[in-house]
Tab-separated table of C-alpha atoms and ligand atoms in Angstrom:
chain	number	residue	atom	x	y	z
A	1218	UNK	CA	-7.305	-9.947	26.751
A	1219	UNK	CA	-4.159	-9.794	28.053
A	1220	UNK	CA	-2.894	-12.329	30.714
A	1221	UNK	CA	0.301	-12.200	33.181
A	1222	UNK	CA	1.849	-15.553	33.881
A	1223	UNK	CA	0.180	-16.443	37.531
A	1224	UNK	CA	-3.231	-16.116	35.017
A	1225	UNK	CA	-1.910	-18.154	32.330
A	1226	UNK	CA	-1.012	-21.576	34.020
A	1227	UNK	CA	-4.081	-21.392	35.577
A	1228	UNK	CA	-6.194	-21.453	32.579
A	1229	UNK	CA	-7.330	-24.628	30.986
A	1230	UNK	CA	-9.381	-23.386	28.086
A	1231	UNK	CA	-11.881	-25.798	26.703
A	1232	UNK	CA	-11.675	-24.865	23.671
A	1233	UNK	CA	-9.168	-24.638	20.846
A	1234	UNK	CA	-7.026	-22.044	22.324
A	1235	UNK	CA	-4.263	-19.799	20.858
A	1236	UNK	CA	-1.927	-17.016	22.173
A	1237	UNK	CA	0.579	-14.292	22.064
A	1238	UNK	CA	3.883	-14.205	23.925
A	1239	UNK	CA	5.759	-11.071	25.244
A	1240	UNK	CA	7.126	-8.948	27.057
A	1241	UNK	CA	4.799	-5.769	26.568
A	1242	UNK	CA	1.603	-6.459	24.932
A	1243	UNK	CA	-0.347	-3.557	25.093
A	1244	UNK	CA	-0.136	-2.167	21.703
A	1245	UNK	CA	-0.633	-5.853	19.897
A	1246	UNK	CA	-3.328	-6.317	17.653
A	1247	UNK	CA	-2.768	-9.961	17.481
A	1248	UNK	CA	-5.932	-11.434	18.881
A	1249	UNK	CA	-7.922	-9.005	16.590
A	1250	UNK	CA	-6.183	-10.169	13.040
A	1251	UNK	CA	-6.119	-14.110	15.029
A	1252	UNK	CA	-10.065	-13.312	15.809
A	1253	UNK	CA	-11.077	-11.667	12.837
A	1254	UNK	CA	-9.440	-14.698	11.338
A	1255	UNK	CA	-11.440	-17.477	13.202
A	1256	UNK	CA	-14.673	-15.841	11.902
A	1257	UNK	CA	-13.631	-15.609	8.721
A	1258	UNK	CA	-12.812	-19.104	8.402
A	1259	UNK	CA	-15.707	-19.756	11.124
A	1260	UNK	CA	-13.821	-21.613	13.254
A	1261	UNK	CA	-14.433	-21.898	17.317
A	1262	UNK	CA	-11.430	-20.998	18.911
A	1263	UNK	CA	-9.890	-18.152	21.134
A	1264	UNK	CA	-7.071	-16.172	20.817
A	1265	UNK	CA	-5.111	-13.749	23.658
A	1266	UNK	CA	-2.176	-12.479	24.866
A	1267	UNK	CA	0.091	-13.157	27.543
A	1268	UNK	CA	2.985	-11.206	29.223
A	1269	UNK	CA	5.419	-12.970	30.650
A	1270	UNK	CA	9.160	-12.594	32.100
A	1271	UNK	CA	12.011	-14.171	30.507
A	1272	UNK	CA	12.832	-16.898	33.409
A	1273	UNK	CA	8.637	-18.148	33.060
A	1274	UNK	CA	8.995	-18.620	29.134
A	1275	UNK	CA	9.886	-22.263	29.984
A	1276	UNK	CA	7.129	-23.098	32.277
A	1277	UNK	CA	4.657	-20.699	30.391
A	1278	UNK	CA	5.629	-23.320	27.178
A	1279	UNK	CA	5.326	-26.444	29.005
A	1280	UNK	CA	1.624	-25.454	30.441
A	1281	UNK	CA	1.160	-24.341	26.191
A	1282	UNK	CA	2.229	-27.478	25.384
A	1283	UNK	CA	-0.506	-29.490	28.001
A	1284	UNK	CA	-3.320	-27.826	27.218
A	1285	UNK	CA	-3.512	-24.990	24.500
A	1286	UNK	CA	-2.799	-25.681	20.352
A	1287	UNK	CA	-0.554	-23.669	19.816
A	1288	UNK	CA	0.930	-19.693	19.987
A	1289	UNK	CA	3.013	-16.895	18.626
A	1290	UNK	CA	5.760	-15.237	20.044
A	1291	UNK	CA	7.270	-11.996	19.397
A	1292	UNK	CA	9.716	-9.812	21.126
A	1293	UNK	CA	11.979	-10.439	22.528
A	1294	UNK	CA	11.474	-13.946	22.728
A	1295	UNK	CA	11.632	-15.256	19.594
A	1296	UNK	CA	14.882	-17.079	19.750
A	1297	UNK	CA	14.840	-17.565	23.345
A	1298	UNK	CA	12.178	-19.726	23.087
A	1299	UNK	CA	13.646	-22.682	20.748
A	1300	UNK	CA	15.377	-23.877	23.313
A	1301	UNK	CA	11.794	-25.058	24.995
A	1302	UNK	CA	10.557	-26.087	21.970
A	1303	UNK	CA	10.854	-30.208	20.884
A	1304	UNK	CA	11.400	-29.401	17.342
A	1305	UNK	CA	12.147	-26.110	14.870
A	1306	UNK	CA	11.249	-26.526	11.363
A	1307	UNK	CA	14.713	-25.563	8.956
A	1308	UNK	CA	13.678	-21.868	8.091
A	1309	UNK	CA	13.213	-20.915	11.590
A	1310	UNK	CA	16.670	-22.948	12.974
A	1311	UNK	CA	18.293	-21.340	10.478
A	1312	UNK	CA	16.406	-17.426	11.592
A	1313	UNK	CA	17.350	-18.317	14.864
A	1314	UNK	CA	13.779	-17.458	15.758
A	1315	UNK	CA	10.328	-18.635	15.686
A	1316	UNK	CA	7.135	-16.642	15.538
A	1317	UNK	CA	5.060	-19.607	15.370
A	1318	UNK	CA	4.196	-22.974	17.722
A	1319	UNK	CA	2.360	-25.557	16.777
A	1320	UNK	CA	1.122	-28.277	19.333
A	1321	UNK	CA	0.757	-31.289	18.151
A	1322	UNK	CA	0.164	-35.048	19.432
A	1323	UNK	CA	1.877	-34.095	22.721
A	1324	UNK	CA	5.269	-32.199	20.458
A	1325	UNK	CA	5.650	-28.432	20.498
A	1326	UNK	CA	7.001	-27.452	17.027
A	1327	UNK	CA	8.402	-23.678	16.159
A	1328	UNK	CA	7.952	-21.702	12.771
A	1329	UNK	CA	8.575	-18.524	11.676
A	1330	UNK	CA	6.648	-17.017	9.278
A	1331	UNK	CA	7.095	-13.511	9.704
A	1332	UNK	CA	9.601	-14.253	6.507
A	1333	UNK	CA	6.408	-15.401	4.456
A	1334	UNK	CA	4.838	-11.917	5.721
A	1335	UNK	CA	7.846	-10.406	4.055
A	1336	UNK	CA	8.091	-12.381	0.693
A	1337	UNK	CA	4.749	-11.781	0.167
A	1338	UNK	CA	4.407	-8.246	0.526
A	1339	UNK	CA	7.404	-8.465	-2.098
A	1340	UNK	CA	5.364	-10.473	-4.444
A	1341	UNK	CA	2.307	-8.331	-3.892
A	1342	UNK	CA	4.719	-5.412	-5.354
A	1343	UNK	CA	6.754	-7.425	-7.651
A	1344	UNK	CA	9.706	-6.588	-6.397
A	1345	UNK	CA	12.605	-8.598	-7.516
A	1346	UNK	CA	16.008	-8.562	-5.324
A	1347	UNK	CA	18.391	-10.191	-6.713
A	1348	UNK	CA	21.504	-8.121	-8.101
A	1349	UNK	CA	20.309	-4.908	-6.267
A	1350	UNK	CA	21.724	-2.494	-4.135
A	1351	UNK	CA	19.515	-2.884	-0.406
A	1352	UNK	CA	20.105	-0.901	2.502
A	1353	UNK	CA	18.767	-2.256	5.781
A	1354	UNK	CA	17.962	-0.168	8.340
A	1355	UNK	CA	18.436	-1.586	11.508
A	1356	UNK	CA	20.286	-4.913	13.036
A	1357	UNK	CA	17.424	-6.211	15.517
A	1358	UNK	CA	15.124	-8.999	15.279
A	1359	UNK	CA	13.331	-8.383	11.896
A	1360	UNK	CA	16.497	-7.067	10.220
A	1361	UNK	CA	17.525	-10.431	10.784
A	1362	UNK	CA	14.360	-12.021	8.883
A	1363	UNK	CA	14.902	-9.341	6.135
A	1364	UNK	CA	18.835	-10.016	5.615
A	1365	UNK	CA	18.120	-13.874	4.733
A	1366	UNK	CA	15.623	-12.867	2.027
A	1367	UNK	CA	18.159	-10.420	0.499
A	1368	UNK	CA	20.469	-12.840	1.055
A	1369	UNK	CA	18.965	-15.742	-0.452
A	1370	UNK	CA	18.210	-13.599	-3.352
A	1371	UNK	CA	21.786	-12.432	-4.081
A	1372	UNK	CA	21.421	-8.655	-2.810
A	1373	UNK	CA	24.160	-6.220	-1.976
A	1374	UNK	CA	23.126	-5.347	1.463
A	1375	UNK	CA	24.642	-2.589	3.854
A	1376	UNK	CA	23.364	-2.832	6.613
A	1377	UNK	CA	22.917	0.364	8.848
A	1378	UNK	CA	23.316	1.306	12.341
A	1379	UNK	CA	23.749	3.269	14.620
A	1380	UNK	CA	26.344	1.564	15.906
A	1381	UNK	CA	28.592	-0.307	13.294
A	1382	UNK	CA	29.364	-3.135	15.753
A	1383	UNK	CA	25.779	-4.532	16.480
A	1384	UNK	CA	25.864	-4.374	13.033
A	1385	UNK	CA	28.799	-5.910	12.315
A	1386	UNK	CA	26.858	-9.075	14.893
A	1387	UNK	CA	24.203	-9.198	12.124
A	1388	UNK	CA	27.048	-9.597	9.174
A	1389	UNK	CA	28.589	-12.621	10.939
A	1390	UNK	CA	24.895	-14.514	11.467
A	1391	UNK	CA	24.030	-13.611	7.519
A	1392	UNK	CA	27.631	-15.045	6.622
A	1393	UNK	CA	27.232	-18.205	9.038
A	1394	UNK	CA	24.042	-19.081	6.877
A	1395	UNK	CA	25.036	-17.429	3.752
A	1396	UNK	CA	29.073	-17.728	3.156
A	1397	UNK	CA	29.004	-16.067	-0.111
A	1398	UNK	CA	26.526	-13.345	0.508
A	1399	UNK	CA	27.535	-9.657	-0.694
A	1400	UNK	CA	27.570	-8.067	2.730
A	1401	UNK	CA	28.430	-5.399	4.373
A	1402	UNK	CA	27.844	-2.532	7.083
A	1403	UNK	CA	27.829	1.672	7.741
A	1404	UNK	CA	26.892	3.677	10.204
A	1405	UNK	CA	23.442	5.277	9.423
A	1406	UNK	CA	24.410	8.579	9.872
A	1407	UNK	CA	26.453	8.020	6.812
A	1408	UNK	CA	24.051	6.752	4.605
A	1409	UNK	CA	23.611	8.424	0.902
A	1410	UNK	CA	21.971	7.895	-2.201
A	1411	UNK	CA	23.136	4.091	-3.781
A	1412	UNK	CA	20.008	2.356	-2.806
A	1413	UNK	CA	17.491	0.550	-5.800
A	1414	UNK	CA	15.419	-0.797	-2.499
A	1415	UNK	CA	15.419	0.039	1.366
A	1416	UNK	CA	14.231	-1.844	4.280
A	1417	UNK	CA	13.594	0.041	7.607
A	1418	UNK	CA	13.109	-2.062	10.309
A	1419	UNK	CA	14.619	0.703	13.205
A	1420	UNK	CA	10.976	1.613	15.026
A	1421	UNK	CA	11.631	5.458	13.245
A	1422	UNK	CA	8.804	6.193	12.312
A	1423	UNK	CA	7.032	5.018	14.779
A	1424	UNK	CA	4.899	6.151	18.435
A	1425	UNK	CA	7.208	9.042	19.756
A	1426	UNK	CA	9.475	9.346	16.273
A	1427	UNK	CA	6.215	9.012	14.063
A	1428	UNK	CA	7.541	12.166	12.172
A	1429	UNK	CA	10.962	10.962	11.959
A	1430	UNK	CA	12.429	9.283	8.896
A	1431	UNK	CA	15.599	6.954	9.169
A	1432	UNK	CA	16.421	8.367	5.975
A	1433	UNK	CA	15.399	10.842	3.631
A	1434	UNK	CA	17.219	10.291	0.183
A	1435	UNK	CA	15.417	8.293	-2.287
A	1436	UNK	CA	16.831	9.775	-5.879
A	1437	UNK	CA	18.278	5.825	-6.824
A	1438	UNK	CA	15.682	3.865	-5.090
A	1439	UNK	CA	13.312	2.106	-6.975
A	1440	UNK	CA	11.427	0.879	-3.462
A	1441	UNK	CA	11.163	1.419	-0.135
A	1442	UNK	CA	9.649	-1.396	2.369
A	1443	UNK	CA	8.948	-0.536	5.773
A	1444	UNK	CA	7.870	-2.516	9.070
A	1445	UNK	CA	5.886	-0.728	10.621
A	1446	UNK	CA	2.149	-0.837	10.364
A	1447	UNK	CA	1.054	1.865	12.499
A	1448	UNK	CA	0.218	4.526	10.893
A	1449	UNK	CA	-0.257	2.888	6.825
A	1450	UNK	CA	1.670	5.490	5.665
A	1451	UNK	CA	5.040	6.391	7.736
A	1452	UNK	CA	7.404	9.079	7.265
A	1453	UNK	CA	9.316	7.021	4.994
A	1454	UNK	CA	7.112	6.061	2.913
A	1455	UNK	CA	5.454	9.432	2.392
A	1456	UNK	CA	8.883	10.735	1.436
A	1457	UNK	CA	9.335	8.035	-1.181
A	1458	UNK	CA	6.059	8.489	-2.504
A	1459	UNK	CA	6.741	12.136	-3.098
A	1460	UNK	CA	10.017	10.988	-4.769
A	1461	UNK	CA	7.691	8.690	-6.857
A	1462	UNK	CA	9.115	5.791	-5.900
A	1463	UNK	CA	7.029	2.620	-4.767
A	1464	UNK	CA	6.841	2.569	-0.784
A	1465	UNK	CA	5.024	-0.043	1.332
A	1466	UNK	CA	4.272	0.503	4.590
A	1467	UNK	CA	4.156	-3.222	7.382
A	1468	UNK	CA	0.185	-3.963	7.781
A	1469	UNK	CA	0.358	-6.355	4.697
A	1470	UNK	CA	3.076	-8.272	6.122
A	1471	UNK	CA	1.948	-8.240	9.826
A	1472	UNK	CA	-1.339	-9.650	8.353
A	1473	UNK	CA	0.052	-12.305	6.096
A	1474	UNK	CA	2.043	-13.943	9.049
A	1475	UNK	CA	-1.035	-14.265	10.913
A	1476	UNK	CA	-2.847	-15.855	8.153
A	1477	UNK	CA	0.297	-18.461	7.603
A	1478	UNK	CA	0.394	-19.075	11.180
A	1479	UNK	CA	-3.082	-19.990	11.352
A	1480	UNK	CA	-2.823	-22.372	8.102
A	1481	UNK	CA	-0.097	-24.259	10.290
A	1482	UNK	CA	-2.539	-23.854	13.371
A	1483	UNK	CA	-5.307	-24.757	11.133
A	1484	UNK	CA	-5.256	-25.473	8.048
A	1485	UNK	CA	-7.071	-22.858	6.619
A	1486	UNK	CA	-6.433	-21.247	3.084
A	1487	UNK	CA	-4.196	-19.174	2.819
A	1488	UNK	CA	-5.635	-18.221	-1.099
A	1489	UNK	CA	-9.492	-17.734	-0.157
A	1490	UNK	CA	-10.104	-14.024	-0.715
A	1491	UNK	CA	-11.490	-12.187	2.243
A	1492	UNK	CA	-11.396	-8.236	3.398
A	1493	UNK	CA	-10.018	-8.821	6.942
A	1494	UNK	CA	-7.195	-6.750	5.744
A	1495	UNK	CA	-9.462	-4.309	4.426
A	1496	UNK	CA	-11.267	-4.171	8.133
A	1497	UNK	CA	-7.911	-3.884	9.994
A	1498	UNK	CA	-6.990	-1.104	7.731
A	1499	UNK	CA	-10.135	0.348	8.306
A	1500	UNK	CA	-9.979	0.124	11.869
A	1501	UNK	CA	-6.694	1.439	12.651
A	1502	UNK	CA	-7.504	4.193	10.405
A	1503	UNK	CA	-10.022	4.821	13.047
A	1504	UNK	CA	-8.478	4.459	15.983
A	1505	UNK	CA	-5.943	7.196	15.443
A	1506	UNK	CA	-8.476	9.082	14.675
A	1507	UNK	CA	-9.662	9.518	18.219
A	1508	UNK	CA	-13.512	10.071	17.991
A	1509	UNK	CA	-12.326	13.124	15.756
A	1510	UNK	CA	-14.506	13.852	12.433
A	1511	UNK	CA	-12.585	14.508	9.128
A	1512	UNK	CA	-13.538	17.216	7.791
A	1513	UNK	CA	-13.051	17.348	3.271
A	1514	UNK	CA	-12.513	20.871	1.895
A	1515	UNK	CA	-12.154	22.262	-1.679
A	1516	UNK	CA	-12.458	24.149	-4.601
A	1517	UNK	CA	-15.854	22.803	-6.402
A	1518	UNK	CA	-15.765	20.253	-8.621
A	1519	UNK	CA	-12.424	18.541	-6.231
A	1520	UNK	CA	-14.111	15.354	-5.427
A	1521	UNK	CA	-15.128	16.033	-1.890
A	1522	UNK	CA	-18.770	14.039	-2.810
A	1523	UNK	CA	-17.224	11.094	-4.106
A	1524	UNK	CA	-14.641	10.483	-2.280
A	1525	UNK	CA	-16.208	10.938	1.280
A	1526	UNK	CA	-19.218	8.522	0.205
A	1527	UNK	CA	-16.578	5.856	-0.424
A	1528	UNK	CA	-14.537	6.807	2.440
A	1529	UNK	CA	-17.449	5.923	4.700
A	1530	UNK	CA	-18.727	3.033	3.083
A	1531	UNK	CA	-15.100	1.754	3.514
A	1532	UNK	CA	-14.753	2.914	7.577
A	1533	UNK	CA	-17.641	2.644	8.439
A	1534	UNK	CA	-18.243	6.492	9.801
A	1535	UNK	CA	-21.477	8.259	9.432
A	1536	UNK	CA	-21.224	11.063	6.802
A	1537	UNK	CA	-22.738	14.559	6.713
A	1538	UNK	CA	-22.310	17.035	3.521
A	1539	UNK	CA	-22.816	20.596	5.029
A	1540	UNK	CA	-24.887	21.801	1.596
A	1541	UNK	CA	-27.220	18.485	2.207
A	1542	UNK	CA	-27.527	19.282	5.756
A	1543	UNK	CA	-28.619	22.476	5.371
A	1544	UNK	CA	-30.583	22.185	2.140
A	1545	UNK	CA	-32.501	19.826	4.612
A	1546	UNK	CA	-32.483	21.674	7.508
A	1547	UNK	CA	-33.849	24.861	5.094
A	1548	UNK	CA	-36.082	22.306	2.854
A	1549	UNK	CA	-35.137	23.989	-0.139
A	1550	UNK	CA	-32.057	24.100	-2.983
A	1551	UNK	CA	-28.783	25.709	-1.855
A	1552	UNK	CA	-29.494	27.219	-5.289
A	1553	UNK	CA	-33.234	28.374	-4.444
A	1554	UNK	CA	-31.601	30.201	-0.696
A	1555	UNK	CA	-28.978	31.664	-3.289
A	1556	UNK	CA	-31.570	33.384	-5.060
A	1557	UNK	CA	-34.198	34.405	-2.342
A	1558	UNK	CA	-32.074	35.173	0.607
A	1559	UNK	CA	-28.775	36.077	-0.988
A	1560	UNK	CA	-25.247	34.508	-0.190
A	1561	UNK	CA	-24.612	36.381	3.254
A	1562	UNK	CA	-27.598	34.758	4.492
A	1563	UNK	CA	-26.327	31.147	3.122
A	1564	UNK	CA	-22.596	31.874	4.867
A	1565	UNK	CA	-25.019	32.345	8.042
A	1566	UNK	CA	-26.433	29.634	7.633
A	1567	UNK	CA	-23.139	26.798	7.112
A	1568	UNK	CA	-22.070	29.128	10.753
A	1569	UNK	CA	-25.310	28.019	12.322
A	1570	UNK	CA	-25.008	24.095	11.005
A	1571	UNK	CA	-20.606	24.358	11.912
A	1572	UNK	CA	-21.790	24.878	15.503
A	1573	UNK	CA	-24.165	21.994	15.106
A	1574	UNK	CA	-21.818	19.748	13.498
A	1575	UNK	CA	-19.010	20.345	16.346
A	1576	UNK	CA	-20.213	18.020	18.786
A	1577	UNK	CA	-20.246	15.328	16.223
A	1578	UNK	CA	-17.499	12.317	16.323
A	1579	UNK	CA	-16.169	9.832	13.879
A	1580	UNK	CA	-18.572	11.837	11.514
A	1581	UNK	CA	-16.866	12.814	7.769
A	1582	UNK	CA	-17.470	16.691	7.121
A	1583	UNK	CA	-18.129	17.353	3.427
A	1584	UNK	CA	-17.868	21.123	3.396
A	1585	UNK	CA	-19.197	23.460	0.422
A	1586	UNK	CA	-16.152	24.902	-1.093
A	1587	UNK	CA	-17.108	28.240	0.905
A	1588	UNK	CA	-17.369	26.833	4.122
A	1589	UNK	CA	-14.109	27.200	4.987
A	1590	UNK	CA	-13.157	30.505	3.720
A	1591	UNK	CA	-14.984	31.769	6.713
A	1592	UNK	CA	-12.207	31.448	9.842
A	1593	UNK	CA	-14.609	31.267	12.509
A	1594	UNK	CA	-16.370	27.693	10.960
A	1595	UNK	CA	-12.637	26.625	10.735
A	1596	UNK	CA	-11.355	27.149	14.049
A	1597	UNK	CA	-15.075	25.920	14.910
A	1598	UNK	CA	-14.754	21.990	13.786
A	1599	UNK	CA	-10.610	22.507	14.749
A	1600	UNK	CA	-11.474	21.275	18.001
A	1601	UNK	CA	-12.799	18.065	17.377
A	1602	UNK	CA	-11.285	17.871	13.650
A	1603	UNK	CA	-8.696	16.361	10.733
A	1604	UNK	CA	-9.062	18.310	7.973
A	1605	UNK	CA	-8.421	17.077	4.812
A	1606	UNK	CA	-7.536	19.250	1.607
A	1607	UNK	CA	-9.099	18.024	-2.027
A	1608	UNK	CA	-6.342	20.060	-3.806
A	1609	UNK	CA	-7.303	20.801	-7.777
A	1610	UNK	CA	-5.797	22.573	-10.333
A	1611	UNK	CA	-8.390	25.041	-11.910
A	1612	UNK	CA	-8.020	22.903	-14.865
A	1613	UNK	CA	-9.171	19.898	-13.683
A	1614	UNK	CA	-12.109	22.319	-11.464
A	1615	UNK	CA	-13.100	23.523	-15.566
A	1616	UNK	CA	-13.257	20.070	-16.930
A	1617	UNK	CA	-15.572	18.615	-13.245
A	1618	UNK	CA	-18.346	21.170	-13.353
A	1619	UNK	CA	-18.869	21.912	-16.996
A	1620	UNK	CA	-22.481	21.669	-17.689
A	1621	UNK	CA	-23.135	21.855	-14.016
A	1622	UNK	CA	-26.274	24.021	-13.079
A	1623	UNK	CA	-26.530	22.815	-9.817
A	1624	UNK	CA	-23.645	25.091	-8.563
A	1625	UNK	CA	-24.814	28.747	-8.041
A	1626	UNK	CA	-21.182	30.203	-7.613
A	1627	UNK	CA	-20.033	27.979	-10.869
A	1628	UNK	CA	-22.663	29.792	-13.071
A	1629	UNK	CA	-20.726	33.218	-13.362
A	1630	UNK	CA	-17.753	34.103	-15.280
A	1631	UNK	CA	-15.512	35.001	-12.723
A	1632	UNK	CA	-15.391	31.559	-11.679
A	1633	UNK	CA	-11.162	31.632	-12.115
A	1634	UNK	CA	-11.656	34.834	-9.820
A	1635	UNK	CA	-13.480	33.172	-7.136
A	1636	UNK	CA	-10.791	29.884	-7.720
A	1637	UNK	CA	-7.705	32.550	-7.636
A	1638	UNK	CA	-9.339	34.101	-4.430
A	1639	UNK	CA	-10.307	30.670	-2.264
A	1640	UNK	CA	-7.198	28.697	-3.505
A	1641	UNK	CA	-4.726	31.042	-0.591
A	1642	UNK	CA	-7.499	30.552	1.947
A	1643	UNK	CA	-7.619	27.017	1.789
A	1644	UNK	CA	-3.611	26.400	1.395
A	1645	UNK	CA	-3.086	28.138	4.667
A	1646	UNK	CA	-5.756	25.461	6.699
A	1647	UNK	CA	-3.922	23.508	8.735
A	1648	UNK	CA	-4.771	20.038	6.901
A	1649	UNK	CA	-3.440	17.255	5.223
A	1650	UNK	CA	-3.018	18.061	1.776
A	1651	UNK	CA	-3.900	15.654	-1.393
A	1652	UNK	CA	-4.047	16.236	-4.856
A	1653	UNK	CA	-7.278	15.510	-5.994
A	1654	UNK	CA	-6.102	14.556	-9.409
A	1655	UNK	CA	-4.752	11.282	-8.723
A	1656	UNK	CA	-7.215	8.006	-8.600
A	1657	UNK	CA	-10.029	7.627	-5.956
A	1658	UNK	CA	-8.029	4.387	-4.492
A	1659	UNK	CA	-5.027	6.395	-3.916
A	1660	UNK	CA	-6.490	9.743	-2.663
A	1661	UNK	CA	-8.763	7.048	0.129
A	1662	UNK	CA	-5.343	5.475	0.892
A	1663	UNK	CA	-3.567	8.698	1.713
A	1664	UNK	CA	-6.280	9.964	3.914
A	1665	UNK	CA	-6.437	6.485	6.024
A	1666	UNK	CA	-2.534	6.125	5.389
A	1667	UNK	CA	-1.818	9.277	6.948
A	1668	UNK	CA	-4.255	10.788	8.936
B	1810	NAP	P1	14.502	-4.850	17.078
B	1810	NAP	O1	15.017	-6.382	17.432
B	1810	NAP	O2	14.035	-4.238	18.933
B	1810	NAP	O3	15.416	-3.613	16.697
B	1810	NAP	C1	15.383	-2.526	16.503
B	1810	NAP	C2	16.005	-1.891	15.494
B	1810	NAP	O4	15.986	-1.319	15.458
B	1810	NAP	C3	17.718	-2.346	16.249
B	1810	NAP	O5	18.488	-1.822	15.173
B	1810	NAP	C4	17.659	-0.968	16.622
B	1810	NAP	O6	19.163	-0.461	17.043
B	1810	NAP	C5	17.488	0.450	15.819
B	1810	NAP	N1	16.773	1.243	16.305
B	1810	NAP	C6	16.098	2.015	17.738
B	1810	NAP	N2	16.047	3.015	17.875
B	1810	NAP	C7	16.417	3.540	17.073
B	1810	NAP	C8	17.069	4.739	17.076
B	1810	NAP	N3	16.219	5.507	17.215
B	1810	NAP	N4	17.553	5.175	15.480
B	1810	NAP	C9	18.104	4.508	14.692
B	1810	NAP	N5	18.456	3.231	15.432
B	1810	NAP	C10	16.923	2.751	16.608
B	1810	NAP	O7	12.974	-4.844	17.026
B	1810	NAP	P2	12.702	-5.708	15.655
B	1810	NAP	O8	11.667	-6.467	16.481
B	1810	NAP	O9	12.997	-6.085	14.609
B	1810	NAP	O10	10.833	-4.646	15.076
B	1810	NAP	C11	11.539	-3.650	14.238
B	1810	NAP	C12	10.238	-3.178	13.593
B	1810	NAP	O11	9.363	-3.688	13.251
B	1810	NAP	C13	9.522	-2.513	14.941
B	1810	NAP	O12	9.273	-1.431	14.449
B	1810	NAP	C14	8.541	-3.135	14.775
B	1810	NAP	O13	6.900	-2.700	15.022
B	1810	NAP	C15	8.047	-3.901	13.156
B	1810	NAP	N6	7.921	-5.220	12.972
B	1810	NAP	C16	6.796	-5.251	12.198
B	1810	NAP	C17	6.340	-6.350	12.061
B	1810	NAP	C18	5.318	-6.547	11.046
B	1810	NAP	O14	4.797	-7.357	11.283
B	1810	NAP	N7	5.123	-5.889	10.243
B	1810	NAP	C19	6.394	-7.591	12.681
B	1810	NAP	C20	8.108	-7.012	13.159
B	1810	NAP	C21	8.224	-6.096	13.916
B	1810	NAP	P3	19.876	-0.110	18.425
B	1810	NAP	O15	20.213	-1.515	19.034
B	1810	NAP	O16	21.382	0.851	17.903
B	1810	NAP	O17	19.093	0.491	19.343
């Protein structure tokens, strides 16, 4: 729920209620995260979004103080809000940035949990910043928090952006709190391959810039952190991974700052295991899918069955295996159909099946190895599906299907011939291609993060 200022000041909650103040909140997932935390920790509380203009902020905070229990604050008000609070803790004061307000004993107190979100993510990845050459891309609100962490950890910081003057402003702010910080500025266009750690705090990689990366050379890099959380695998993270560099995007940061805000408001135990992150990740994935299906394909033995079953379980999407679908419809096995009616007959059944499945939504469709060889089947499903190619080497295929007698075409001596015939066709299909010799976990992460 999003309220405007007028609606907000007329609202007197009857139970513990928290809000998010910001300017444009249509895309925010904060109420979703906090709703999940309330449920998980059995808190009888509400959380909703409030869009305010800058001149309304003071009176909105006053209304908050009188009737609510706390708030989050997002761009562009993290600094502006501070003058209307009764007190701010030392960290938010140092950062000049409050993202969490608690109302207690008639007083409003400001905190910053964004910094914890970043610290906890780095801790998860076991990243040490000490004496590391770090590129900080951007110089806005989030860069300010990252710069503080870097200065605290004696990193060699370079702030990069498209305006050297604005980069200099952040540099000056950092030096006020950390006079000995090793810090300089550079134009983003002059980025070169000399940094061990790279933080992206620009929006390059999201919304209309989704297919872009602010930088693309990571030969010297050990770690890349992108604050963007949607998509879950941003372009910069993807390129870094292709360089063999560990990389993380911002969903864990977002989740963690919310969890620690709840710790301030409701004293929740942040160490208690829960599956909220997992649920958020799945929901973001489903939202990006926009009611389309996922068609998983690849050569026999590529892992379609395992991957599709786990993906369905993790995301709550329905699952259809075309081979099983046909077997159910025909009330016999694929081997039997091949033996009694021949391959051509079976291929026609696949096309009939494609037509029927083309009306489905939010379904994982795991297709047999020959299904996509018929371009008509691909065309039929492509209208409403994202294709994922589980790309397997022939040697891996051999290892995986050894001794499996249920696959009619695997029995032939010409398996390699079949592989060589099909592989170029698979490769030409417009699909997300994933090397299927990776672990199941990383294949799932890649599908969920990139679709
Ligand atoms: P911000 O204060 O508006 O700063 C944005 C920065 O990006 C500025 O330095 C801006 O520089 C730069 N920038 C914008 N467009 C650019 C472009 N096309 N090319 C190069 N630089 C560009 O925003 P913020 O609050 O720091 O947020 C930054 C990012 O972090 C956003 O993507 C946001 O979604 C993400 N974020 C994530 C979390 C989380 O929990 N995961 C929390 C907060 C923010 P100019 O002034 O030159 O435009």
